[in-house]
Amino acid sequence: MIWLNWRQFRLQAIAGAAGLVLIAAYLLYLGMDIRDAHDAYRSRCGDAAACAQAAVQFQGAYRNTLLFLAAGLQLIAVVIGVFWGAPLIARELELGTHRLVWNQSVTRGRWLIGRMAFVGLAAMVLTGLAALLLTWAASPYDEVAADRFGTIEFGARNIAPIGYALLSFALGTTVGLLVRRTLPAMAVTGALFLVVQFAVPNLVRPHLMPSEKTSLPMTAQTVNQARNLGSITGAPVIGGLQVPGAPDAWISETSPLRTRDGRTLSASKFNACLDTPAKTGAGGTFGDTAVCLSALDLHVDVEYQPSGRYWSFQLAETGLYLLACALLTAVSLRRVRRA
């Protein structure tokens, strides 16, 4: 079985190994470059103002690159599901080569488990090593940016990518067994897993554990620390806040700007501060707008996850993927025995 699996999978394995070598070479280079820049950033932290400016420059230099790499790592899981999982059984059924194996002494269930275990292990090794290298390369940046819970970053660090890859592979195998044709199975697998990649971070992850709640007063300093004000709808919202004392906490939900009595700030007052604030000469990201909003005695209610729960979320989400993988494998076993 092992020799047969290798013979059927060797081209994909060689392509995956070659890709991993290229990824490793680039991430090793990038990791050393980030560490040199991190040392330069720390050398400029003689005072708070200079340190803050150096941190902004350090993050700006690598933010887009690391986001692109994180998205690329999650794309590897899609590729595994589409090109490794979906054709694994669908091609056998489409070409009729499964009959040769099923007429031997090997049972259908053992044949399926052997195929899935061999390719699934390869998927784990490929994705796990790529995730380990990216986690290592980005660790100085993650320390400064304090955004390990980011929608894209979380799924591309540590052990979560391994769960993603296994789920994608099991999904592709199951779809291929049900559809029984290679190209349609590949298309369905890609579409379904893209839905999973959207749904888990946005709809499932925030509810894996009960969140903490607090209220943040909107002082001028707090407003200037935010990343954005307003939205395309003109709503009085603020984004990219930090919980005092816990800058790397994950804020999962932020209310609109609210007045002292708990009512949402009117759009007219919010737009007045955005468009025509009183000229005070204030500095900071939002300057006079921040001063104008702070004078209105505003606050926002936030729900957040403390940074200490990061590994609990990694384990919980990975466990969820493994459970889904086990269920899909059970469906595949039931199906192949009836095929």
mmCIF file of C-alpha atoms in Angstrom:
data_model
loop_
_atom_site.group_PDB
_atom_site.id
_atom_site.type_symbol
_atom_site.label_atom_id
_atom_site.label_comp_id
_atom_site.label_asym_id
_atom_site.label_seq_id
_atom_site.Cartn_x
_atom_site.Cartn_y
_atom_site.Cartn_z
ATOM 1 C CA MET A 1 0.000 0.000 0.000
ATOM 2 C CA ILE A 2 2.779 2.444 0.894
ATOM 3 C CA TRP A 3 4.624 1.817 -2.393
ATOM 4 C CA LEU A 4 1.414 2.145 -4.386
ATOM 5 C CA ASN A 5 0.514 5.377 -2.618
ATOM 6 C CA TRP A 6 3.975 6.776 -3.308
ATOM 7 C CA ARG A 7 3.796 5.813 -6.978
ATOM 8 C CA GLN A 8 0.457 7.574 -7.380
ATOM 9 C CA PHE A 9 1.390 10.630 -5.335
ATOM 10 C CA ARG A 10 5.069 11.152 -6.158
ATOM 11 C CA LEU A 11 4.602 14.033 -8.620
ATOM 12 C CA GLN A 12 2.498 16.034 -6.176
ATOM 13 C CA ALA A 13 4.963 15.241 -3.380
ATOM 14 C CA ILE A 14 7.950 16.397 -5.424
ATOM 15 C CA ALA A 15 6.137 19.606 -6.410
ATOM 16 C CA GLY A 16 5.194 20.250 -2.781
ATOM 17 C CA ALA A 17 8.775 19.633 -1.591
ATOM 18 C CA ALA A 18 10.168 21.997 -4.225
ATOM 19 C CA GLY A 19 7.669 24.660 -3.240
ATOM 20 C CA LEU A 20 8.561 24.214 0.436
ATOM 21 C CA VAL A 21 12.267 24.673 -0.308
ATOM 22 C CA LEU A 22 11.547 27.965 -2.088
ATOM 23 C CA ILE A 23 9.254 29.125 0.721
ATOM 24 C CA ALA A 24 11.859 28.201 3.344
ATOM 25 C CA ALA A 25 14.638 30.065 1.546
ATOM 26 C CA TYR A 26 12.591 33.246 1.297
ATOM 27 C CA LEU A 27 11.274 33.096 4.868
ATOM 28 C CA LEU A 28 14.749 32.529 6.290
ATOM 29 C CA TYR A 29 15.980 35.604 4.402
ATOM 30 C CA LEU A 30 12.933 37.640 5.452
ATOM 31 C CA GLY A 31 13.203 36.539 9.080
ATOM 32 C CA MET A 32 16.815 37.718 9.325
ATOM 33 C CA ASP A 33 15.921 41.001 7.628
ATOM 34 C CA ILE A 34 13.040 41.591 10.069
ATOM 35 C CA ARG A 35 15.342 40.886 13.011
ATOM 36 C CA ASP A 36 17.904 43.409 11.765
ATOM 37 C CA ALA A 37 15.147 46.021 11.358
ATOM 38 C CA HIS A 38 13.785 45.136 14.813
ATOM 39 C CA ASP A 39 17.212 45.740 16.380
ATOM 40 C CA ALA A 40 17.398 49.104 14.603
ATOM 41 C CA TYR A 41 13.901 49.967 15.853
ATOM 42 C CA ARG A 42 14.808 49.157 19.471
ATOM 43 C CA SER A 43 17.978 51.237 19.251
ATOM 44 C CA ARG A 44 15.804 54.283 18.511
ATOM 45 C CA CYS A 45 13.628 53.867 21.605
ATOM 46 C CA GLY A 46 15.468 56.434 23.682
ATOM 47 C CA ASP A 47 12.225 58.323 24.405
ATOM 48 C CA ALA A 48 8.524 57.577 23.983
ATOM 49 C CA ALA A 49 7.960 59.819 20.957
ATOM 50 C CA ALA A 50 10.930 58.479 19.003
ATOM 51 C CA CYS A 51 10.009 54.914 19.924
ATOM 52 C CA ALA A 52 6.432 55.354 18.725
ATOM 53 C CA GLN A 53 7.608 56.776 15.398
ATOM 54 C CA ALA A 54 10.147 53.964 14.986
ATOM 55 C CA ALA A 55 7.443 51.367 15.714
ATOM 56 C CA VAL A 56 5.185 52.847 13.028
ATOM 57 C CA GLN A 57 8.012 52.780 10.483
ATOM 58 C CA PHE A 58 9.001 49.219 11.427
ATOM 59 C CA GLN A 59 5.438 47.940 11.078
ATOM 60 C CA GLY A 60 4.867 49.839 7.839
ATOM 61 C CA ALA A 61 7.952 48.266 6.275
ATOM 62 C CA TYR A 62 6.703 44.693 6.724
ATOM 63 C CA ARG A 63 2.923 44.823 7.222
ATOM 64 C CA ASN A 64 1.895 44.258 3.605
ATOM 65 C CA THR A 65 4.554 41.607 2.990
ATOM 66 C CA LEU A 66 3.511 39.563 6.021
ATOM 67 C CA LEU A 67 -0.182 39.926 5.206
ATOM 68 C CA PHE A 68 0.514 38.673 1.692
ATOM 69 C CA LEU A 69 2.494 35.715 3.043
ATOM 70 C CA ALA A 70 -0.224 34.888 5.589
ATOM 71 C CA ALA A 71 -2.853 34.922 2.854
ATOM 72 C CA GLY A 72 -0.572 32.772 0.709
ATOM 73 C CA LEU A 73 -0.174 30.217 3.495
ATOM 74 C CA GLN A 74 -3.944 29.952 3.827
ATOM 75 C CA LEU A 75 -4.119 29.551 0.054
ATOM 76 C CA ILE A 76 -1.879 26.472 0.399
ATOM 77 C CA ALA A 77 -4.736 24.804 2.286
ATOM 78 C CA VAL A 78 -7.069 25.517 -0.639
ATOM 79 C CA VAL A 79 -4.530 24.071 -3.080
ATOM 80 C CA ILE A 80 -4.200 20.927 -0.946
ATOM 81 C CA GLY A 81 -7.955 20.420 -0.936
ATOM 82 C CA VAL A 82 -8.401 21.116 -4.639
ATOM 83 C CA PHE A 83 -5.337 19.384 -6.124
ATOM 84 C CA TRP A 84 -4.560 16.710 -3.520
ATOM 85 C CA GLY A 85 -7.892 15.908 -1.876
ATOM 86 C CA ALA A 86 -10.494 16.181 -4.634
ATOM 87 C CA PRO A 87 -8.698 14.024 -7.253
ATOM 88 C CA LEU A 88 -7.537 11.426 -4.721
ATOM 89 C CA ILE A 89 -10.596 9.182 -5.069
ATOM 90 C CA ALA A 90 -12.544 10.992 -7.807
ATOM 91 C CA ARG A 91 -9.875 10.186 -10.412
ATOM 92 C CA GLU A 92 -9.890 6.510 -9.420
ATOM 93 C CA LEU A 93 -13.673 6.356 -9.752
ATOM 94 C CA GLU A 94 -13.699 8.333 -12.995
ATOM 95 C CA LEU A 95 -11.087 6.139 -14.672
ATOM 96 C CA GLY A 96 -12.341 2.899 -13.153
ATOM 97 C CA THR A 97 -8.940 1.966 -11.678
ATOM 98 C CA HIS A 98 -10.536 1.462 -8.255
ATOM 99 C CA ARG A 99 -11.909 -1.891 -9.419
ATOM 100 C CA LEU A 100 -8.421 -3.386 -9.599
ATOM 101 C CA VAL A 101 -7.734 -2.559 -5.947
ATOM 102 C CA TRP A 102 -11.187 -3.533 -4.722
ATOM 103 C CA ASN A 103 -10.789 -6.994 -6.276
ATOM 104 C CA GLN A 104 -7.633 -7.635 -4.241
ATOM 105 C CA SER A 105 -7.370 -8.691 -0.607
ATOM 106 C CA VAL A 106 -7.311 -5.077 0.633
ATOM 107 C CA THR A 107 -10.717 -3.952 1.903
ATOM 108 C CA ARG A 108 -12.276 -0.733 0.623
ATOM 109 C CA GLY A 109 -12.070 0.883 4.030
ATOM 110 C CA ARG A 110 -8.402 0.016 4.486
ATOM 111 C CA TRP A 111 -7.644 1.238 0.967
ATOM 112 C CA LEU A 112 -9.328 4.591 1.635
ATOM 113 C CA ILE A 113 -7.694 5.066 5.038
ATOM 114 C CA GLY A 114 -4.299 4.206 3.551
ATOM 115 C CA ARG A 115 -4.699 6.743 0.750
ATOM 116 C CA MET A 116 -5.956 9.469 3.072
ATOM 117 C CA ALA A 117 -3.343 8.835 5.763
ATOM 118 C CA PHE A 118 -0.444 8.966 3.299
ATOM 119 C CA VAL A 119 -1.490 12.173 1.555
ATOM 120 C CA GLY A 120 -2.858 13.723 4.763
ATOM 121 C CA LEU A 121 0.517 13.257 6.459
ATOM 122 C CA ALA A 122 2.197 14.984 3.527
ATOM 123 C CA ALA A 123 -0.263 17.867 3.834
ATOM 124 C CA MET A 124 0.499 18.189 7.554
ATOM 125 C CA VAL A 125 4.258 18.229 6.989
ATOM 126 C CA LEU A 126 4.113 20.762 4.161
ATOM 127 C CA THR A 127 1.739 23.154 5.908
ATOM 128 C CA GLY A 128 3.238 22.697 9.360
ATOM 129 C CA LEU A 129 6.779 23.496 8.231
ATOM 130 C CA ALA A 130 5.618 26.520 6.222
ATOM 131 C CA ALA A 131 3.620 27.790 9.218
ATOM 132 C CA LEU A 132 6.578 27.228 11.566
ATOM 133 C CA LEU A 133 8.875 29.207 9.291
ATOM 134 C CA LEU A 134 6.385 32.055 8.874
ATOM 135 C CA THR A 135 5.753 32.182 12.634
ATOM 136 C CA TRP A 136 9.490 32.386 13.259
ATOM 137 C CA ALA A 137 10.087 35.017 10.582
ATOM 138 C CA ALA A 138 7.220 37.238 11.755
ATOM 139 C CA SER A 139 7.743 36.899 15.529
ATOM 140 C CA PRO A 140 9.574 40.265 16.026
ATOM 141 C CA TYR A 141 6.893 42.007 13.970
ATOM 142 C CA ASP A 142 4.081 40.282 15.877
ATOM 143 C CA GLU A 143 5.659 41.390 19.156
ATOM 144 C CA VAL A 144 5.526 45.042 18.099
ATOM 145 C CA ALA A 145 2.236 44.992 16.166
ATOM 146 C CA ALA A 146 0.409 43.058 18.932
ATOM 147 C CA ASP A 147 -2.122 41.733 16.423
ATOM 148 C CA ARG A 148 -1.808 37.962 16.739
ATOM 149 C CA PHE A 149 -5.610 37.641 16.727
ATOM 150 C CA GLY A 150 -5.888 39.354 13.341
ATOM 151 C CA THR A 151 -8.311 37.662 10.939
ATOM 152 C CA ILE A 152 -5.575 36.659 8.497
ATOM 153 C CA GLU A 153 -2.630 36.434 10.898
ATOM 154 C CA PHE A 154 -4.267 34.017 13.347
ATOM 155 C CA GLY A 155 -4.900 31.375 10.700
ATOM 156 C CA ALA A 156 -1.318 31.563 9.413
ATOM 157 C CA ARG A 157 0.629 31.134 12.648
ATOM 158 C CA ASN A 158 1.554 28.174 14.861
ATOM 159 C CA ILE A 159 -0.745 25.103 14.646
ATOM 160 C CA ALA A 160 -3.973 26.484 13.140
ATOM 161 C CA PRO A 161 -2.706 26.126 9.527
ATOM 162 C CA ILE A 162 -2.226 22.381 10.071
ATOM 163 C CA GLY A 163 -5.883 22.029 11.028
ATOM 164 C CA TYR A 164 -6.877 24.113 8.010
ATOM 165 C CA ALA A 165 -4.883 21.869 5.670
ATOM 166 C CA LEU A 166 -6.304 18.628 7.073
ATOM 167 C CA LEU A 167 -9.854 19.947 6.895
ATOM 168 C CA SER A 168 -9.368 21.071 3.304
ATOM 169 C CA PHE A 169 -7.877 17.722 2.331
ATOM 170 C CA ALA A 170 -10.673 15.721 4.006
ATOM 171 C CA LEU A 171 -13.289 17.981 2.430
ATOM 172 C CA GLY A 172 -11.763 17.491 -1.019
ATOM 173 C CA THR A 173 -11.596 13.722 -0.590
ATOM 174 C CA THR A 174 -15.223 13.514 0.549
ATOM 175 C CA VAL A 175 -16.471 15.763 -2.246
ATOM 176 C CA GLY A 176 -14.519 13.701 -4.791
ATOM 177 C CA LEU A 177 -16.047 10.502 -3.467
ATOM 178 C CA LEU A 178 -19.546 11.957 -3.682
ATOM 179 C CA VAL A 179 -19.211 13.761 -7.019
ATOM 180 C CA ARG A 180 -17.108 10.978 -8.640
ATOM 181 C CA ARG A 181 -15.702 13.319 -11.295
ATOM 182 C CA THR A 182 -12.380 15.097 -10.894
ATOM 183 C CA LEU A 183 -12.888 18.588 -12.320
ATOM 184 C CA PRO A 184 -16.335 19.195 -10.756
ATOM 185 C CA ALA A 185 -14.992 17.878 -7.430
ATOM 186 C CA MET A 186 -12.069 20.307 -7.582
ATOM 187 C CA ALA A 187 -14.378 23.250 -8.308
ATOM 188 C CA VAL A 188 -16.821 22.339 -5.524
ATOM 189 C CA THR A 189 -13.996 21.815 -3.018
ATOM 190 C CA GLY A 190 -12.442 25.199 -3.770
ATOM 191 C CA ALA A 191 -15.778 27.004 -3.442
ATOM 192 C CA LEU A 192 -16.751 25.235 -0.212
ATOM 193 C CA PHE A 193 -13.409 25.786 1.478
ATOM 194 C CA LEU A 194 -13.367 29.478 0.596
ATOM 195 C CA VAL A 195 -16.720 29.707 2.400
ATOM 196 C CA VAL A 196 -15.133 27.947 5.396
ATOM 197 C CA GLN A 197 -12.192 30.361 5.397
ATOM 198 C CA PHE A 198 -14.603 33.293 5.532
ATOM 199 C CA ALA A 199 -17.058 31.805 8.024
ATOM 200 C CA VAL A 200 -14.671 30.515 10.697
ATOM 201 C CA PRO A 201 -12.793 33.779 11.492
ATOM 202 C CA ASN A 202 -15.895 35.958 11.281
ATOM 203 C CA LEU A 203 -18.740 33.767 12.550
ATOM 204 C CA VAL A 204 -17.206 30.942 14.598
ATOM 205 C CA ARG A 205 -13.948 32.154 16.175
ATOM 206 C CA PRO A 206 -15.475 35.082 18.119
ATOM 207 C CA HIS A 207 -17.811 32.650 19.892
ATOM 208 C CA LEU A 208 -15.367 29.890 20.821
ATOM 209 C CA MET A 209 -15.021 31.441 24.298
ATOM 210 C CA PRO A 210 -17.106 33.971 26.257
ATOM 211 C CA SER A 211 -15.679 37.463 25.785
ATOM 212 C CA GLU A 212 -14.839 40.094 28.377
ATOM 213 C CA LYS A 213 -16.681 43.417 28.286
ATOM 214 C CA THR A 214 -15.576 46.927 29.153
ATOM 215 C CA SER A 215 -16.279 50.567 28.349
ATOM 216 C CA LEU A 216 -13.584 52.846 26.924
ATOM 217 C CA PRO A 217 -13.848 56.634 27.423
ATOM 218 C CA MET A 218 -13.051 58.504 24.231
ATOM 219 C CA THR A 219 -10.363 60.919 25.311
ATOM 220 C CA ALA A 220 -8.346 62.770 22.672
ATOM 221 C CA GLN A 221 -5.432 60.405 23.317
ATOM 222 C CA THR A 222 -7.624 57.311 22.836
ATOM 223 C CA VAL A 223 -9.106 58.654 19.601
ATOM 224 C CA ASN A 224 -5.634 59.406 18.245
ATOM 225 C CA GLN A 225 -4.554 55.825 18.987
ATOM 226 C CA ALA A 226 -7.367 54.415 16.821
ATOM 227 C CA ARG A 227 -6.776 53.296 13.255
ATOM 228 C CA ASN A 228 -9.863 54.751 11.617
ATOM 229 C CA LEU A 229 -12.875 56.973 12.194
ATOM 230 C CA GLY A 230 -16.209 56.730 10.410
ATOM 231 C CA SER A 231 -17.408 54.386 7.694
ATOM 232 C CA ILE A 232 -18.748 54.541 4.137
ATOM 233 C CA THR A 233 -22.261 54.741 5.602
ATOM 234 C CA GLY A 234 -21.401 57.791 7.692
ATOM 235 C CA ALA A 235 -22.019 55.945 10.977
ATOM 236 C CA PRO A 236 -20.299 57.319 14.134
ATOM 237 C CA VAL A 237 -17.866 54.432 14.535
ATOM 238 C CA ILE A 238 -14.236 54.106 15.509
ATOM 239 C CA GLY A 239 -11.936 51.186 14.715
ATOM 240 C CA GLY A 240 -8.570 49.799 15.748
ATOM 241 C CA LEU A 241 -8.817 50.606 19.443
ATOM 242 C CA GLN A 242 -6.749 48.978 22.180
ATOM 243 C CA VAL A 243 -7.774 47.895 25.660
ATOM 244 C CA PRO A 244 -5.716 49.870 28.237
ATOM 245 C CA GLY A 245 -3.126 47.616 29.836
ATOM 246 C CA ALA A 246 -3.702 44.907 27.222
ATOM 247 C CA PRO A 247 -2.578 46.276 23.828
ATOM 248 C CA ASP A 248 -2.524 42.809 22.250
ATOM 249 C CA ALA A 249 -6.043 41.833 23.350
ATOM 250 C CA TRP A 250 -8.451 40.896 20.569
ATOM 251 C CA ILE A 251 -11.381 43.317 20.384
ATOM 252 C CA SER A 252 -14.093 41.239 18.739
ATOM 253 C CA GLU A 253 -16.885 43.816 18.813
ATOM 254 C CA THR A 254 -16.990 47.602 19.172
ATOM 255 C CA SER A 255 -20.135 49.660 19.632
ATOM 256 C CA PRO A 256 -20.728 52.989 17.860
ATOM 257 C CA LEU A 257 -19.657 56.124 19.691
ATOM 258 C CA ARG A 258 -22.092 56.677 22.553
ATOM 259 C CA THR A 259 -22.951 59.644 24.728
ATOM 260 C CA ARG A 260 -22.960 59.614 28.533
ATOM 261 C CA ASP A 261 -26.579 58.386 28.646
ATOM 262 C CA GLY A 262 -25.779 55.423 26.355
ATOM 263 C CA ARG A 263 -27.332 56.771 23.166
ATOM 264 C CA THR A 264 -25.526 56.539 19.841
ATOM 265 C CA LEU A 265 -23.885 59.825 18.856
ATOM 266 C CA SER A 266 -25.894 61.618 16.205
ATOM 267 C CA ALA A 267 -24.484 61.611 12.705
ATOM 268 C CA SER A 268 -24.663 65.399 12.518
ATOM 269 C CA LYS A 269 -22.425 65.917 15.574
ATOM 270 C CA PHE A 270 -20.031 63.226 14.436
ATOM 271 C CA ASN A 271 -19.709 64.717 10.943
ATOM 272 C CA ALA A 272 -19.262 68.184 12.410
ATOM 273 C CA CYS A 273 -16.222 66.982 14.336
ATOM 274 C CA LEU A 274 -14.914 65.195 11.256
ATOM 275 C CA ASP A 275 -15.433 67.991 8.756
ATOM 276 C CA THR A 276 -15.360 71.301 10.660
ATOM 277 C CA PRO A 277 -13.736 70.842 14.099
ATOM 278 C CA ALA A 278 -12.643 73.897 16.053
ATOM 279 C CA LYS A 279 -9.052 74.818 15.247
ATOM 280 C CA THR A 280 -6.935 74.015 18.295
ATOM 281 C CA GLY A 281 -3.632 73.155 16.668
ATOM 282 C CA ALA A 282 -3.703 69.740 18.312
ATOM 283 C CA GLY A 283 -1.342 67.093 16.998
ATOM 284 C CA GLY A 284 -1.816 63.365 16.680
ATOM 285 C CA THR A 285 -3.426 61.187 14.023
ATOM 286 C CA PHE A 286 -6.813 62.937 14.113
ATOM 287 C CA GLY A 287 -5.737 66.263 15.656
ATOM 288 C CA ASP A 288 -8.612 68.734 16.058
ATOM 289 C CA THR A 289 -11.191 66.016 15.366
ATOM 290 C CA ALA A 290 -9.949 64.038 18.382
ATOM 291 C CA VAL A 291 -10.236 67.106 20.591
ATOM 292 C CA CYS A 292 -13.757 67.833 19.302
ATOM 293 C CA LEU A 293 -14.955 64.264 19.981
ATOM 294 C CA SER A 294 -13.376 64.138 23.426
ATOM 295 C CA ALA A 295 -15.296 67.280 24.423
ATOM 296 C CA LEU A 296 -18.588 65.413 23.830
ATOM 297 C CA ASP A 297 -17.916 63.000 26.749
ATOM 298 C CA LEU A 298 -18.213 59.884 24.587
ATOM 299 C CA HIS A 299 -17.432 56.215 25.167
ATOM 300 C CA VAL A 300 -17.614 52.901 23.333
ATOM 301 C CA ASP A 301 -18.537 49.492 24.691
ATOM 302 C CA VAL A 302 -16.216 46.708 23.563
ATOM 303 C CA GLU A 303 -16.077 42.946 23.807
ATOM 304 C CA TYR A 304 -12.592 41.477 23.811
ATOM 305 C CA GLN A 305 -10.488 38.384 24.404
ATOM 306 C CA PRO A 306 -7.390 38.797 26.621
ATOM 307 C CA SER A 307 -4.099 37.958 24.959
ATOM 308 C CA GLY A 308 -3.547 35.136 27.449
ATOM 309 C CA ARG A 309 -6.235 33.139 25.647
ATOM 310 C CA TYR A 310 -4.312 33.060 22.366
ATOM 311 C CA TRP A 311 -3.151 29.459 22.705
ATOM 312 C CA SER A 312 -6.545 28.391 24.001
ATOM 313 C CA PHE A 313 -8.047 29.753 20.780
ATOM 314 C CA GLN A 314 -5.349 28.080 18.677
ATOM 315 C CA LEU A 315 -6.058 24.722 20.310
ATOM 316 C CA ALA A 316 -9.840 25.156 20.208
ATOM 317 C CA GLU A 317 -9.939 26.132 16.541
ATOM 318 C CA THR A 318 -7.480 23.429 15.505
ATOM 319 C CA GLY A 319 -9.498 20.897 17.491
ATOM 320 C CA LEU A 320 -12.620 22.046 15.663
ATOM 321 C CA TYR A 321 -10.903 21.446 12.314
ATOM 322 C CA LEU A 322 -9.733 17.988 13.395
ATOM 323 C CA LEU A 323 -13.238 17.086 14.552
ATOM 324 C CA ALA A 324 -14.686 18.182 11.204
ATOM 325 C CA CYS A 325 -11.928 16.202 9.453
ATOM 326 C CA ALA A 326 -12.850 13.088 11.450
ATOM 327 C CA LEU A 327 -16.533 13.491 10.583
ATOM 328 C CA LEU A 328 -15.745 13.894 6.887
ATOM 329 C CA THR A 329 -13.530 10.815 7.001
ATOM 330 C CA ALA A 330 -16.361 8.837 8.591
ATOM 331 C CA VAL A 331 -18.702 9.984 5.810
ATOM 332 C CA SER A 332 -16.133 8.919 3.215
ATOM 333 C CA LEU A 333 -15.722 5.490 4.801
ATOM 334 C CA ARG A 334 -19.468 4.955 4.885
ATOM 335 C CA ARG A 335 -19.755 6.057 1.278
ATOM 336 C CA VAL A 336 -16.897 3.938 -0.099
ATOM 337 C CA ARG A 337 -18.282 0.795 1.516
ATOM 338 C CA ARG A 338 -21.566 1.354 -0.306
ATOM 339 C CA ALA A 339 -20.051 2.405 -3.620
#
